[in-house]
């Protein structure tokens, strides 16, 4: 008789989402404004302005704290966008 091994508990964080039936994997759920500017080719000023006007999804973990770009929300907007 061999006792059955307990399944290992999954303790790794997962940075994946299913959006519109399509699995997406991201390296981080949010990015700094500078990282997003580098990633998209926008200037840092353009990113800051778009975050302030609400055209780029933002994530701010604490009131008055650093404003990050919500990468998952931006990916969702892109995946659900209508073709031109």
PDB file of N, CA and C in Angstrom:
ATOM      1  N   UNK A   1       0.843  -1.187   0.000  1.00  0.00           N
ATOM      2  CA  UNK A   1       0.000   0.000   0.000  1.00  0.00           C
ATOM      3  C   UNK A   1       0.880   1.238   0.000  1.00  0.00           C
ATOM      4  N   UNK A   2       0.624   2.129  -0.964  1.00  0.00           N
ATOM      5  CA  UNK A   2       1.336   3.407  -1.038  1.00  0.00           C
ATOM      6  C   UNK A   2       0.339   4.522  -0.828  1.00  0.00           C
ATOM      7  N   UNK A   3       0.578   5.368   0.145  1.00  0.00           N
ATOM      8  CA  UNK A   3      -0.344   6.490   0.324  1.00  0.00           C
ATOM      9  C   UNK A   3      -0.264   7.430  -0.874  1.00  0.00           C
ATOM     10  N   UNK A   4      -1.386   7.996  -1.211  1.00  0.00           N
ATOM     11  CA  UNK A   4      -1.427   8.943  -2.335  1.00  0.00           C
ATOM     12  C   UNK A   4      -0.769  10.252  -1.912  1.00  0.00           C
ATOM     13  N   UNK A   5       0.042  10.763  -2.788  1.00  0.00           N
ATOM     14  CA  UNK A   5       0.686  12.045  -2.504  1.00  0.00           C
ATOM     15  C   UNK A   5      -0.342  13.162  -2.615  1.00  0.00           C
ATOM     16  N   UNK A   6      -0.179  14.133  -1.738  1.00  0.00           N
ATOM     17  CA  UNK A   6      -1.074  15.288  -1.815  1.00  0.00           C
ATOM     18  C   UNK A   6      -0.681  16.139  -3.007  1.00  0.00           C
ATOM     19  N   UNK A   7      -1.641  16.712  -3.694  1.00  0.00           N
ATOM     20  CA  UNK A   7      -1.279  17.594  -4.799  1.00  0.00           C
ATOM     21  C   UNK A   7      -0.538  18.822  -4.270  1.00  0.00           C
ATOM     22  N   UNK A   8       0.439  19.252  -5.020  1.00  0.00           N
ATOM     23  CA  UNK A   8       1.207  20.429  -4.611  1.00  0.00           C
ATOM     24  C   UNK A   8       0.320  21.663  -4.682  1.00  0.00           C
ATOM     25  N   UNK A   9       0.468  22.512  -3.702  1.00  0.00           N
ATOM     26  CA  UNK A   9      -0.287  23.762  -3.699  1.00  0.00           C
ATOM     27  C   UNK A   9       0.383  24.743  -4.656  1.00  0.00           C
ATOM     28  N   UNK A  10      -0.400  25.312  -5.546  1.00  0.00           N
ATOM     29  CA  UNK A  10       0.128  26.257  -6.529  1.00  0.00           C
ATOM     30  C   UNK A  10       0.281  27.618  -5.860  1.00  0.00           C
ATOM     31  N   UNK A  11       1.521  28.032  -5.643  1.00  0.00           N
ATOM     32  CA  UNK A  11       1.761  29.296  -4.961  1.00  0.00           C
ATOM     33  C   UNK A  11       2.324  30.355  -5.888  1.00  0.00           C
ATOM     34  N   UNK A  12       2.520  30.027  -7.171  1.00  0.00           N
ATOM     35  CA  UNK A  12       3.065  30.996  -8.110  1.00  0.00           C
ATOM     36  C   UNK A  12       1.967  31.960  -8.547  1.00  0.00           C
ATOM     37  N   UNK A  13       2.290  33.264  -8.648  1.00  0.00           N
ATOM     38  CA  UNK A  13       1.300  34.196  -9.154  1.00  0.00           C
ATOM     39  C   UNK A  13       1.084  33.984 -10.648  1.00  0.00           C
ATOM     40  N   UNK A  14      -0.116  34.196 -11.093  1.00  0.00           N
ATOM     41  CA  UNK A  14      -0.438  34.036 -12.509  1.00  0.00           C
ATOM     42  C   UNK A  14      -0.779  35.400 -13.089  1.00  0.00           C
ATOM     43  N   UNK A  15      -0.125  35.751 -14.165  1.00  0.00           N
ATOM     44  CA  UNK A  15      -0.387  37.014 -14.844  1.00  0.00           C
ATOM     45  C   UNK A  15      -1.058  36.720 -16.174  1.00  0.00           C
ATOM     46  N   UNK A  16      -2.201  36.081 -16.095  1.00  0.00           N
ATOM     47  CA  UNK A  16      -2.933  35.712 -17.299  1.00  0.00           C
ATOM     48  C   UNK A  16      -4.391  36.083 -17.125  1.00  0.00           C
ATOM     49  N   UNK A  17      -5.042  36.264 -18.239  1.00  0.00           N
ATOM     50  CA  UNK A  17      -6.469  36.574 -18.218  1.00  0.00           C
ATOM     51  C   UNK A  17      -7.099  35.991 -19.464  1.00  0.00           C
ATOM     52  N   UNK A  18      -8.376  35.747 -19.403  1.00  0.00           N
ATOM     53  CA  UNK A  18      -9.130  35.333 -20.576  1.00  0.00           C
ATOM     54  C   UNK A  18      -9.996  36.534 -20.944  1.00  0.00           C
ATOM     55  N   UNK A  19      -9.744  37.108 -22.094  1.00  0.00           N
ATOM     56  CA  UNK A  19     -10.492  38.283 -22.541  1.00  0.00           C
ATOM     57  C   UNK A  19     -11.102  37.966 -23.889  1.00  0.00           C
ATOM     58  N   UNK A  20     -12.416  38.022 -23.943  1.00  0.00           N
ATOM     59  CA  UNK A  20     -13.106  37.718 -25.183  1.00  0.00           C
ATOM     60  C   UNK A  20     -12.826  36.309 -25.671  1.00  0.00           C
ATOM     61  N   UNK A  21     -12.627  35.362 -24.742  1.00  0.00           N
ATOM     62  CA  UNK A  21     -12.348  33.984 -25.105  1.00  0.00           C
ATOM     63  C   UNK A  21     -10.905  33.742 -25.512  1.00  0.00           C
ATOM     64  N   UNK A  22     -10.079  34.774 -25.473  1.00  0.00           N
ATOM     65  CA  UNK A  22      -8.687  34.666 -25.891  1.00  0.00           C
ATOM     66  C   UNK A  22      -7.779  34.775 -24.670  1.00  0.00           C
ATOM     67  N   UNK A  23      -6.950  33.764 -24.415  1.00  0.00           N
ATOM     68  CA  UNK A  23      -6.039  33.867 -23.266  1.00  0.00           C
ATOM     69  C   UNK A  23      -4.920  34.867 -23.550  1.00  0.00           C
ATOM     70  N   UNK A  24      -4.643  35.715 -22.586  1.00  0.00           N
ATOM     71  CA  UNK A  24      -3.577  36.699 -22.700  1.00  0.00           C
ATOM     72  C   UNK A  24      -2.640  36.533 -21.519  1.00  0.00           C
ATOM     73  N   UNK A  25      -1.363  36.597 -21.773  1.00  0.00           N
ATOM     74  CA  UNK A  25      -0.363  36.505 -20.712  1.00  0.00           C
ATOM     75  C   UNK A  25       0.433  37.801 -20.736  1.00  0.00           C
ATOM     76  N   UNK A  26       0.565  38.410 -19.587  1.00  0.00           N
ATOM     77  CA  UNK A  26       1.316  39.660 -19.487  1.00  0.00           C
ATOM     78  C   UNK A  26       2.435  39.490 -18.465  1.00  0.00           C
ATOM     79  N   UNK A  27       3.478  40.278 -18.637  1.00  0.00           N
ATOM     80  CA  UNK A  27       4.592  40.199 -17.699  1.00  0.00           C
ATOM     81  C   UNK A  27       4.268  40.916 -16.398  1.00  0.00           C
ATOM     82  N   UNK A  28       3.369  41.896 -16.451  1.00  0.00           N
ATOM     83  CA  UNK A  28       2.955  42.624 -15.248  1.00  0.00           C
ATOM     84  C   UNK A  28       1.556  43.176 -15.494  1.00  0.00           C
ATOM     85  N   UNK A  29       0.694  43.179 -14.475  1.00  0.00           N
ATOM     86  CA  UNK A  29      -0.659  43.705 -14.667  1.00  0.00           C
ATOM     87  C   UNK A  29      -0.694  45.222 -14.774  1.00  0.00           C
ATOM     88  N   UNK A  30       0.378  45.876 -14.367  1.00  0.00           N
ATOM     89  CA  UNK A  30       0.466  47.322 -14.525  1.00  0.00           C
ATOM     90  C   UNK A  30       1.913  47.714 -14.769  1.00  0.00           C
ATOM     91  N   UNK A  31       2.101  48.915 -15.352  1.00  0.00           N
ATOM     92  CA  UNK A  31       3.437  49.436 -15.659  1.00  0.00           C
ATOM     93  C   UNK A  31       3.534  50.880 -15.205  1.00  0.00           C
ATOM     94  N   UNK A  32       4.761  51.321 -14.972  1.00  0.00           N
ATOM     95  CA  UNK A  32       4.959  52.741 -14.701  1.00  0.00           C
ATOM     96  C   UNK A  32       4.692  53.516 -15.985  1.00  0.00           C
ATOM     97  N   UNK A  33       4.517  54.803 -15.838  1.00  0.00           N
ATOM     98  CA  UNK A  33       4.287  55.641 -17.007  1.00  0.00           C
ATOM     99  C   UNK A  33       5.484  55.582 -17.954  1.00  0.00           C
ATOM    100  N   UNK A  34       6.694  55.583 -17.408  1.00  0.00           N
ATOM    101  CA  UNK A  34       7.905  55.517 -18.237  1.00  0.00           C
ATOM    102  C   UNK A  34       7.993  54.180 -18.977  1.00  0.00           C
ATOM    103  N   UNK A  35       7.649  53.084 -18.292  1.00  0.00           N
ATOM    104  CA  UNK A  35       7.672  51.769 -18.945  1.00  0.00           C
ATOM    105  C   UNK A  35       6.658  51.715 -20.080  1.00  0.00           C
ATOM    106  N   UNK A  36       5.451  52.272 -19.848  1.00  0.00           N
ATOM    107  CA  UNK A  36       4.418  52.258 -20.880  1.00  0.00           C
ATOM    108  C   UNK A  36       4.847  53.114 -22.077  1.00  0.00           C
ATOM    109  N   UNK A  37       5.477  54.245 -21.798  1.00  0.00           N
ATOM    110  CA  UNK A  37       5.967  55.107 -22.880  1.00  0.00           C
ATOM    111  C   UNK A  37       6.978  54.342 -23.733  1.00  0.00           C
ATOM    112  N   UNK A  38       7.900  53.645 -23.091  1.00  0.00           N
ATOM    113  CA  UNK A  38       8.894  52.873 -23.831  1.00  0.00           C
ATOM    114  C   UNK A  38       8.238  51.730 -24.599  1.00  0.00           C
ATOM    115  N   UNK A  39       7.277  51.077 -23.980  1.00  0.00           N
ATOM    116  CA  UNK A  39       6.585  49.924 -24.580  1.00  0.00           C
ATOM    117  C   UNK A  39       5.769  50.325 -25.812  1.00  0.00           C
ATOM    118  N   UNK A  40       5.146  51.497 -25.768  1.00  0.00           N
ATOM    119  CA  UNK A  40       4.253  51.927 -26.849  1.00  0.00           C
ATOM    120  C   UNK A  40       4.883  52.893 -27.838  1.00  0.00           C
ATOM    121  N   UNK A  41       6.002  53.502 -27.457  1.00  0.00           N
ATOM    122  CA  UNK A  41       6.618  54.497 -28.327  1.00  0.00           C
ATOM    123  C   UNK A  41       6.069  55.903 -28.127  1.00  0.00           C
ATOM    124  N   UNK A  42       5.151  56.061 -27.174  1.00  0.00           N
ATOM    125  CA  UNK A  42       4.639  57.386 -26.842  1.00  0.00           C
ATOM    126  C   UNK A  42       5.661  58.113 -25.972  1.00  0.00           C
ATOM    127  N   UNK A  43       5.574  59.419 -25.948  1.00  0.00           N
ATOM    128  CA  UNK A  43       6.423  60.177 -25.032  1.00  0.00           C
ATOM    129  C   UNK A  43       5.872  60.032 -23.612  1.00  0.00           C
ATOM    130  N   UNK A  44       6.715  60.262 -22.627  1.00  0.00           N
ATOM    131  CA  UNK A  44       6.265  60.202 -21.227  1.00  0.00           C
ATOM    132  C   UNK A  44       5.174  61.237 -20.989  1.00  0.00           C
ATOM    133  N   UNK A  45       5.318  62.413 -21.598  1.00  0.00           N
ATOM    134  CA  UNK A  45       4.316  63.471 -21.447  1.00  0.00           C
ATOM    135  C   UNK A  45       2.974  63.042 -22.042  1.00  0.00           C
ATOM    136  N   UNK A  46       2.996  62.383 -23.202  1.00  0.00           N
ATOM    137  CA  UNK A  46       1.752  61.907 -23.828  1.00  0.00           C
ATOM    138  C   UNK A  46       1.060  60.875 -22.936  1.00  0.00           C
ATOM    139  N   UNK A  47       1.843  59.989 -22.343  1.00  0.00           N
ATOM    140  CA  UNK A  47       1.277  58.981 -21.430  1.00  0.00           C
ATOM    141  C   UNK A  47       0.650  59.678 -20.232  1.00  0.00           C
ATOM    142  N   UNK A  48       1.358  60.625 -19.632  1.00  0.00           N
ATOM    143  CA  UNK A  48       0.839  61.342 -18.460  1.00  0.00           C
ATOM    144  C   UNK A  48      -0.466  62.055 -18.798  1.00  0.00           C
ATOM    145  N   UNK A  49      -0.500  62.745 -19.933  1.00  0.00           N
ATOM    146  CA  UNK A  49      -1.713  63.469 -20.332  1.00  0.00           C
ATOM    147  C   UNK A  49      -2.874  62.509 -20.566  1.00  0.00           C
ATOM    148  N   UNK A  50      -2.633  61.397 -21.242  1.00  0.00           N
ATOM    149  CA  UNK A  50      -3.698  60.430 -21.527  1.00  0.00           C
ATOM    150  C   UNK A  50      -4.199  59.747 -20.262  1.00  0.00           C
ATOM    151  N   UNK A  51      -3.308  59.524 -19.303  1.00  0.00           N
ATOM    152  CA  UNK A  51      -3.754  58.989 -18.017  1.00  0.00           C
ATOM    153  C   UNK A  51      -4.657  59.990 -17.308  1.00  0.00           C
ATOM    154  N   UNK A  52      -4.268  61.257 -17.334  1.00  0.00           N
ATOM    155  CA  UNK A  52      -5.055  62.299 -16.666  1.00  0.00           C
ATOM    156  C   UNK A  52      -6.413  62.509 -17.315  1.00  0.00           C
ATOM    157  N   UNK A  53      -6.499  62.376 -18.638  1.00  0.00           N
ATOM    158  CA  UNK A  53      -7.795  62.567 -19.318  1.00  0.00           C
ATOM    159  C   UNK A  53      -8.608  61.281 -19.391  1.00  0.00           C
ATOM    160  N   UNK A  54      -8.013  60.165 -18.981  1.00  0.00           N
ATOM    161  CA  UNK A  54      -8.765  58.909 -18.904  1.00  0.00           C
ATOM    162  C   UNK A  54      -8.757  58.078 -20.170  1.00  0.00           C
ATOM    163  N   UNK A  55      -7.948  58.414 -21.166  1.00  0.00           N
ATOM    164  CA  UNK A  55      -7.912  57.596 -22.378  1.00  0.00           C
ATOM    165  C   UNK A  55      -6.995  56.384 -22.235  1.00  0.00           C
ATOM    166  N   UNK A  56      -6.123  56.402 -21.247  1.00  0.00           N
ATOM    167  CA  UNK A  56      -5.331  55.225 -20.875  1.00  0.00           C
ATOM    168  C   UNK A  56      -5.826  54.805 -19.491  1.00  0.00           C
ATOM    169  N   UNK A  57      -6.109  53.502 -19.345  1.00  0.00           N
ATOM    170  CA  UNK A  57      -6.595  52.978 -18.063  1.00  0.00           C
ATOM    171  C   UNK A  57      -5.514  53.110 -16.997  1.00  0.00           C
ATOM    172  N   UNK A  58      -5.923  53.554 -15.831  1.00  0.00           N
ATOM    173  CA  UNK A  58      -4.958  53.797 -14.767  1.00  0.00           C
ATOM    174  C   UNK A  58      -5.202  52.885 -13.576  1.00  0.00           C
ATOM    175  N   UNK A  59      -4.146  52.713 -12.810  1.00  0.00           N
ATOM    176  CA  UNK A  59      -4.194  51.953 -11.564  1.00  0.00           C
ATOM    177  C   UNK A  59      -3.425  52.763 -10.533  1.00  0.00           C
ATOM    178  N   UNK A  60      -4.103  53.083  -9.440  1.00  0.00           N
ATOM    179  CA  UNK A  60      -3.475  53.853  -8.367  1.00  0.00           C
ATOM    180  C   UNK A  60      -3.804  53.135  -7.059  1.00  0.00           C
ATOM    181  N   UNK A  61      -2.836  52.347  -6.546  1.00  0.00           N
ATOM    182  CA  UNK A  61      -3.132  51.505  -5.383  1.00  0.00           C
ATOM    183  C   UNK A  61      -3.510  52.270  -4.123  1.00  0.00           C
ATOM    184  N   UNK A  62      -2.963  53.465  -3.936  1.00  0.00           N
ATOM    185  CA  UNK A  62      -3.324  54.263  -2.774  1.00  0.00           C
ATOM    186  C   UNK A  62      -3.571  55.705  -3.204  1.00  0.00           C
ATOM    187  N   UNK A  63      -4.546  56.322  -2.582  1.00  0.00           N
ATOM    188  CA  UNK A  63      -4.896  57.695  -2.907  1.00  0.00           C
ATOM    189  C   UNK A  63      -3.675  58.599  -2.737  1.00  0.00           C
ATOM    190  N   UNK A  64      -3.414  59.389  -3.756  1.00  0.00           N
ATOM    191  CA  UNK A  64      -2.271  60.286  -3.727  1.00  0.00           C
ATOM    192  C   UNK A  64      -0.951  59.613  -4.081  1.00  0.00           C
ATOM    193  N   UNK A  65      -0.999  58.310  -4.364  1.00  0.00           N
ATOM    194  CA  UNK A  65       0.213  57.565  -4.698  1.00  0.00           C
ATOM    195  C   UNK A  65       0.522  57.598  -6.183  1.00  0.00           C
ATOM    196  N   UNK A  66       1.487  56.816  -6.562  1.00  0.00           N
ATOM    197  CA  UNK A  66       1.923  56.730  -7.954  1.00  0.00           C
ATOM    198  C   UNK A  66       0.791  56.218  -8.832  1.00  0.00           C
ATOM    199  N   UNK A  67       0.663  56.807 -10.008  1.00  0.00           N
ATOM    200  CA  UNK A  67      -0.334  56.382 -10.988  1.00  0.00           C
ATOM    201  C   UNK A  67       0.364  55.480 -11.995  1.00  0.00           C
ATOM    202  N   UNK A  68      -0.142  54.270 -12.151  1.00  0.00           N
ATOM    203  CA  UNK A  68       0.389  53.298 -13.089  1.00  0.00           C
ATOM    204  C   UNK A  68      -0.583  53.113 -14.246  1.00  0.00           C
ATOM    205  N   UNK A  69      -0.100  52.523 -15.333  1.00  0.00           N
ATOM    206  CA  UNK A  69      -0.956  52.129 -16.447  1.00  0.00           C
ATOM    207  C   UNK A  69      -1.485  50.730 -16.143  1.00  0.00           C
ATOM    208  N   UNK A  70      -2.802  50.545 -16.265  1.00  0.00           N
ATOM    209  CA  UNK A  70      -3.439  49.247 -16.053  1.00  0.00           C
ATOM    210  C   UNK A  70      -3.312  48.457 -17.361  1.00  0.00           C
ATOM    211  N   UNK A  71      -2.308  47.608 -17.438  1.00  0.00           N
ATOM    212  CA  UNK A  71      -1.991  46.885 -18.667  1.00  0.00           C
ATOM    213  C   UNK A  71      -3.116  45.936 -19.061  1.00  0.00           C
ATOM    214  N   UNK A  72      -3.690  45.221 -18.102  1.00  0.00           N
ATOM    215  CA  UNK A  72      -4.775  44.289 -18.431  1.00  0.00           C
ATOM    216  C   UNK A  72      -5.973  45.019 -19.024  1.00  0.00           C
ATOM    217  N   UNK A  73      -6.322  46.178 -18.474  1.00  0.00           N
ATOM    218  CA  UNK A  73      -7.450  46.944 -19.010  1.00  0.00           C
ATOM    219  C   UNK A  73      -7.139  47.453 -20.412  1.00  0.00           C
ATOM    220  N   UNK A  74      -5.906  47.872 -20.649  1.00  0.00           N
ATOM    221  CA  UNK A  74      -5.520  48.328 -21.988  1.00  0.00           C
ATOM    222  C   UNK A  74      -5.559  47.175 -22.986  1.00  0.00           C
ATOM    223  N   UNK A  75      -5.136  45.989 -22.580  1.00  0.00           N
ATOM    224  CA  UNK A  75      -5.191  44.822 -23.464  1.00  0.00           C
ATOM    225  C   UNK A  75      -6.638  44.463 -23.773  1.00  0.00           C
ATOM    226  N   UNK A  76      -7.503  44.573 -22.770  1.00  0.00           N
ATOM    227  CA  UNK A  76      -8.919  44.263 -22.977  1.00  0.00           C
ATOM    228  C   UNK A  76      -9.529  45.239 -23.970  1.00  0.00           C
ATOM    229  N   UNK A  77      -9.216  46.530 -23.828  1.00  0.00           N
ATOM    230  CA  UNK A  77      -9.734  47.528 -24.777  1.00  0.00           C
ATOM    231  C   UNK A  77      -9.280  47.206 -26.193  1.00  0.00           C
ATOM    232  N   UNK A  78      -8.028  46.814 -26.334  1.00  0.00           N
ATOM    233  CA  UNK A  78      -7.490  46.498 -27.655  1.00  0.00           C
ATOM    234  C   UNK A  78      -8.147  45.250 -28.234  1.00  0.00           C
ATOM    235  N   UNK A  79      -8.295  44.216 -27.419  1.00  0.00           N
ATOM    236  CA  UNK A  79      -8.888  42.976 -27.898  1.00  0.00           C
ATOM    237  C   UNK A  79     -10.347  43.154 -28.299  1.00  0.00           C
ATOM    238  N   UNK A  80     -11.056  44.059 -27.640  1.00  0.00           N
ATOM    239  CA  UNK A  80     -12.479  44.260 -27.915  1.00  0.00           C
ATOM    240  C   UNK A  80     -12.754  45.389 -28.913  1.00  0.00           C
ATOM    241  N   UNK A  81     -11.708  46.051 -29.384  1.00  0.00           N
ATOM    242  CA  UNK A  81     -11.893  47.175 -30.314  1.00  0.00           C
ATOM    243  C   UNK A  81     -12.444  46.691 -31.647  1.00  0.00           C
ATOM    244  N   UNK A  82     -13.336  47.463 -32.209  1.00  0.00           N
ATOM    245  CA  UNK A  82     -13.898  47.170 -33.513  1.00  0.00           C
ATOM    246  C   UNK A  82     -12.859  47.493 -34.592  1.00  0.00           C
ATOM    247  N   UNK A  83     -12.801  46.694 -35.642  1.00  0.00           N
ATOM    248  CA  UNK A  83     -11.875  47.003 -36.734  1.00  0.00           C
ATOM    249  C   UNK A  83     -12.323  48.274 -37.455  1.00  0.00           C
ATOM    250  N   UNK A  84     -11.383  48.956 -38.041  1.00  0.00           N
ATOM    251  CA  UNK A  84     -11.697  50.186 -38.773  1.00  0.00           C
ATOM    252  C   UNK A  84     -12.491  49.894 -39.999  1.00  0.00           C
TER     253      UNK A  84
END
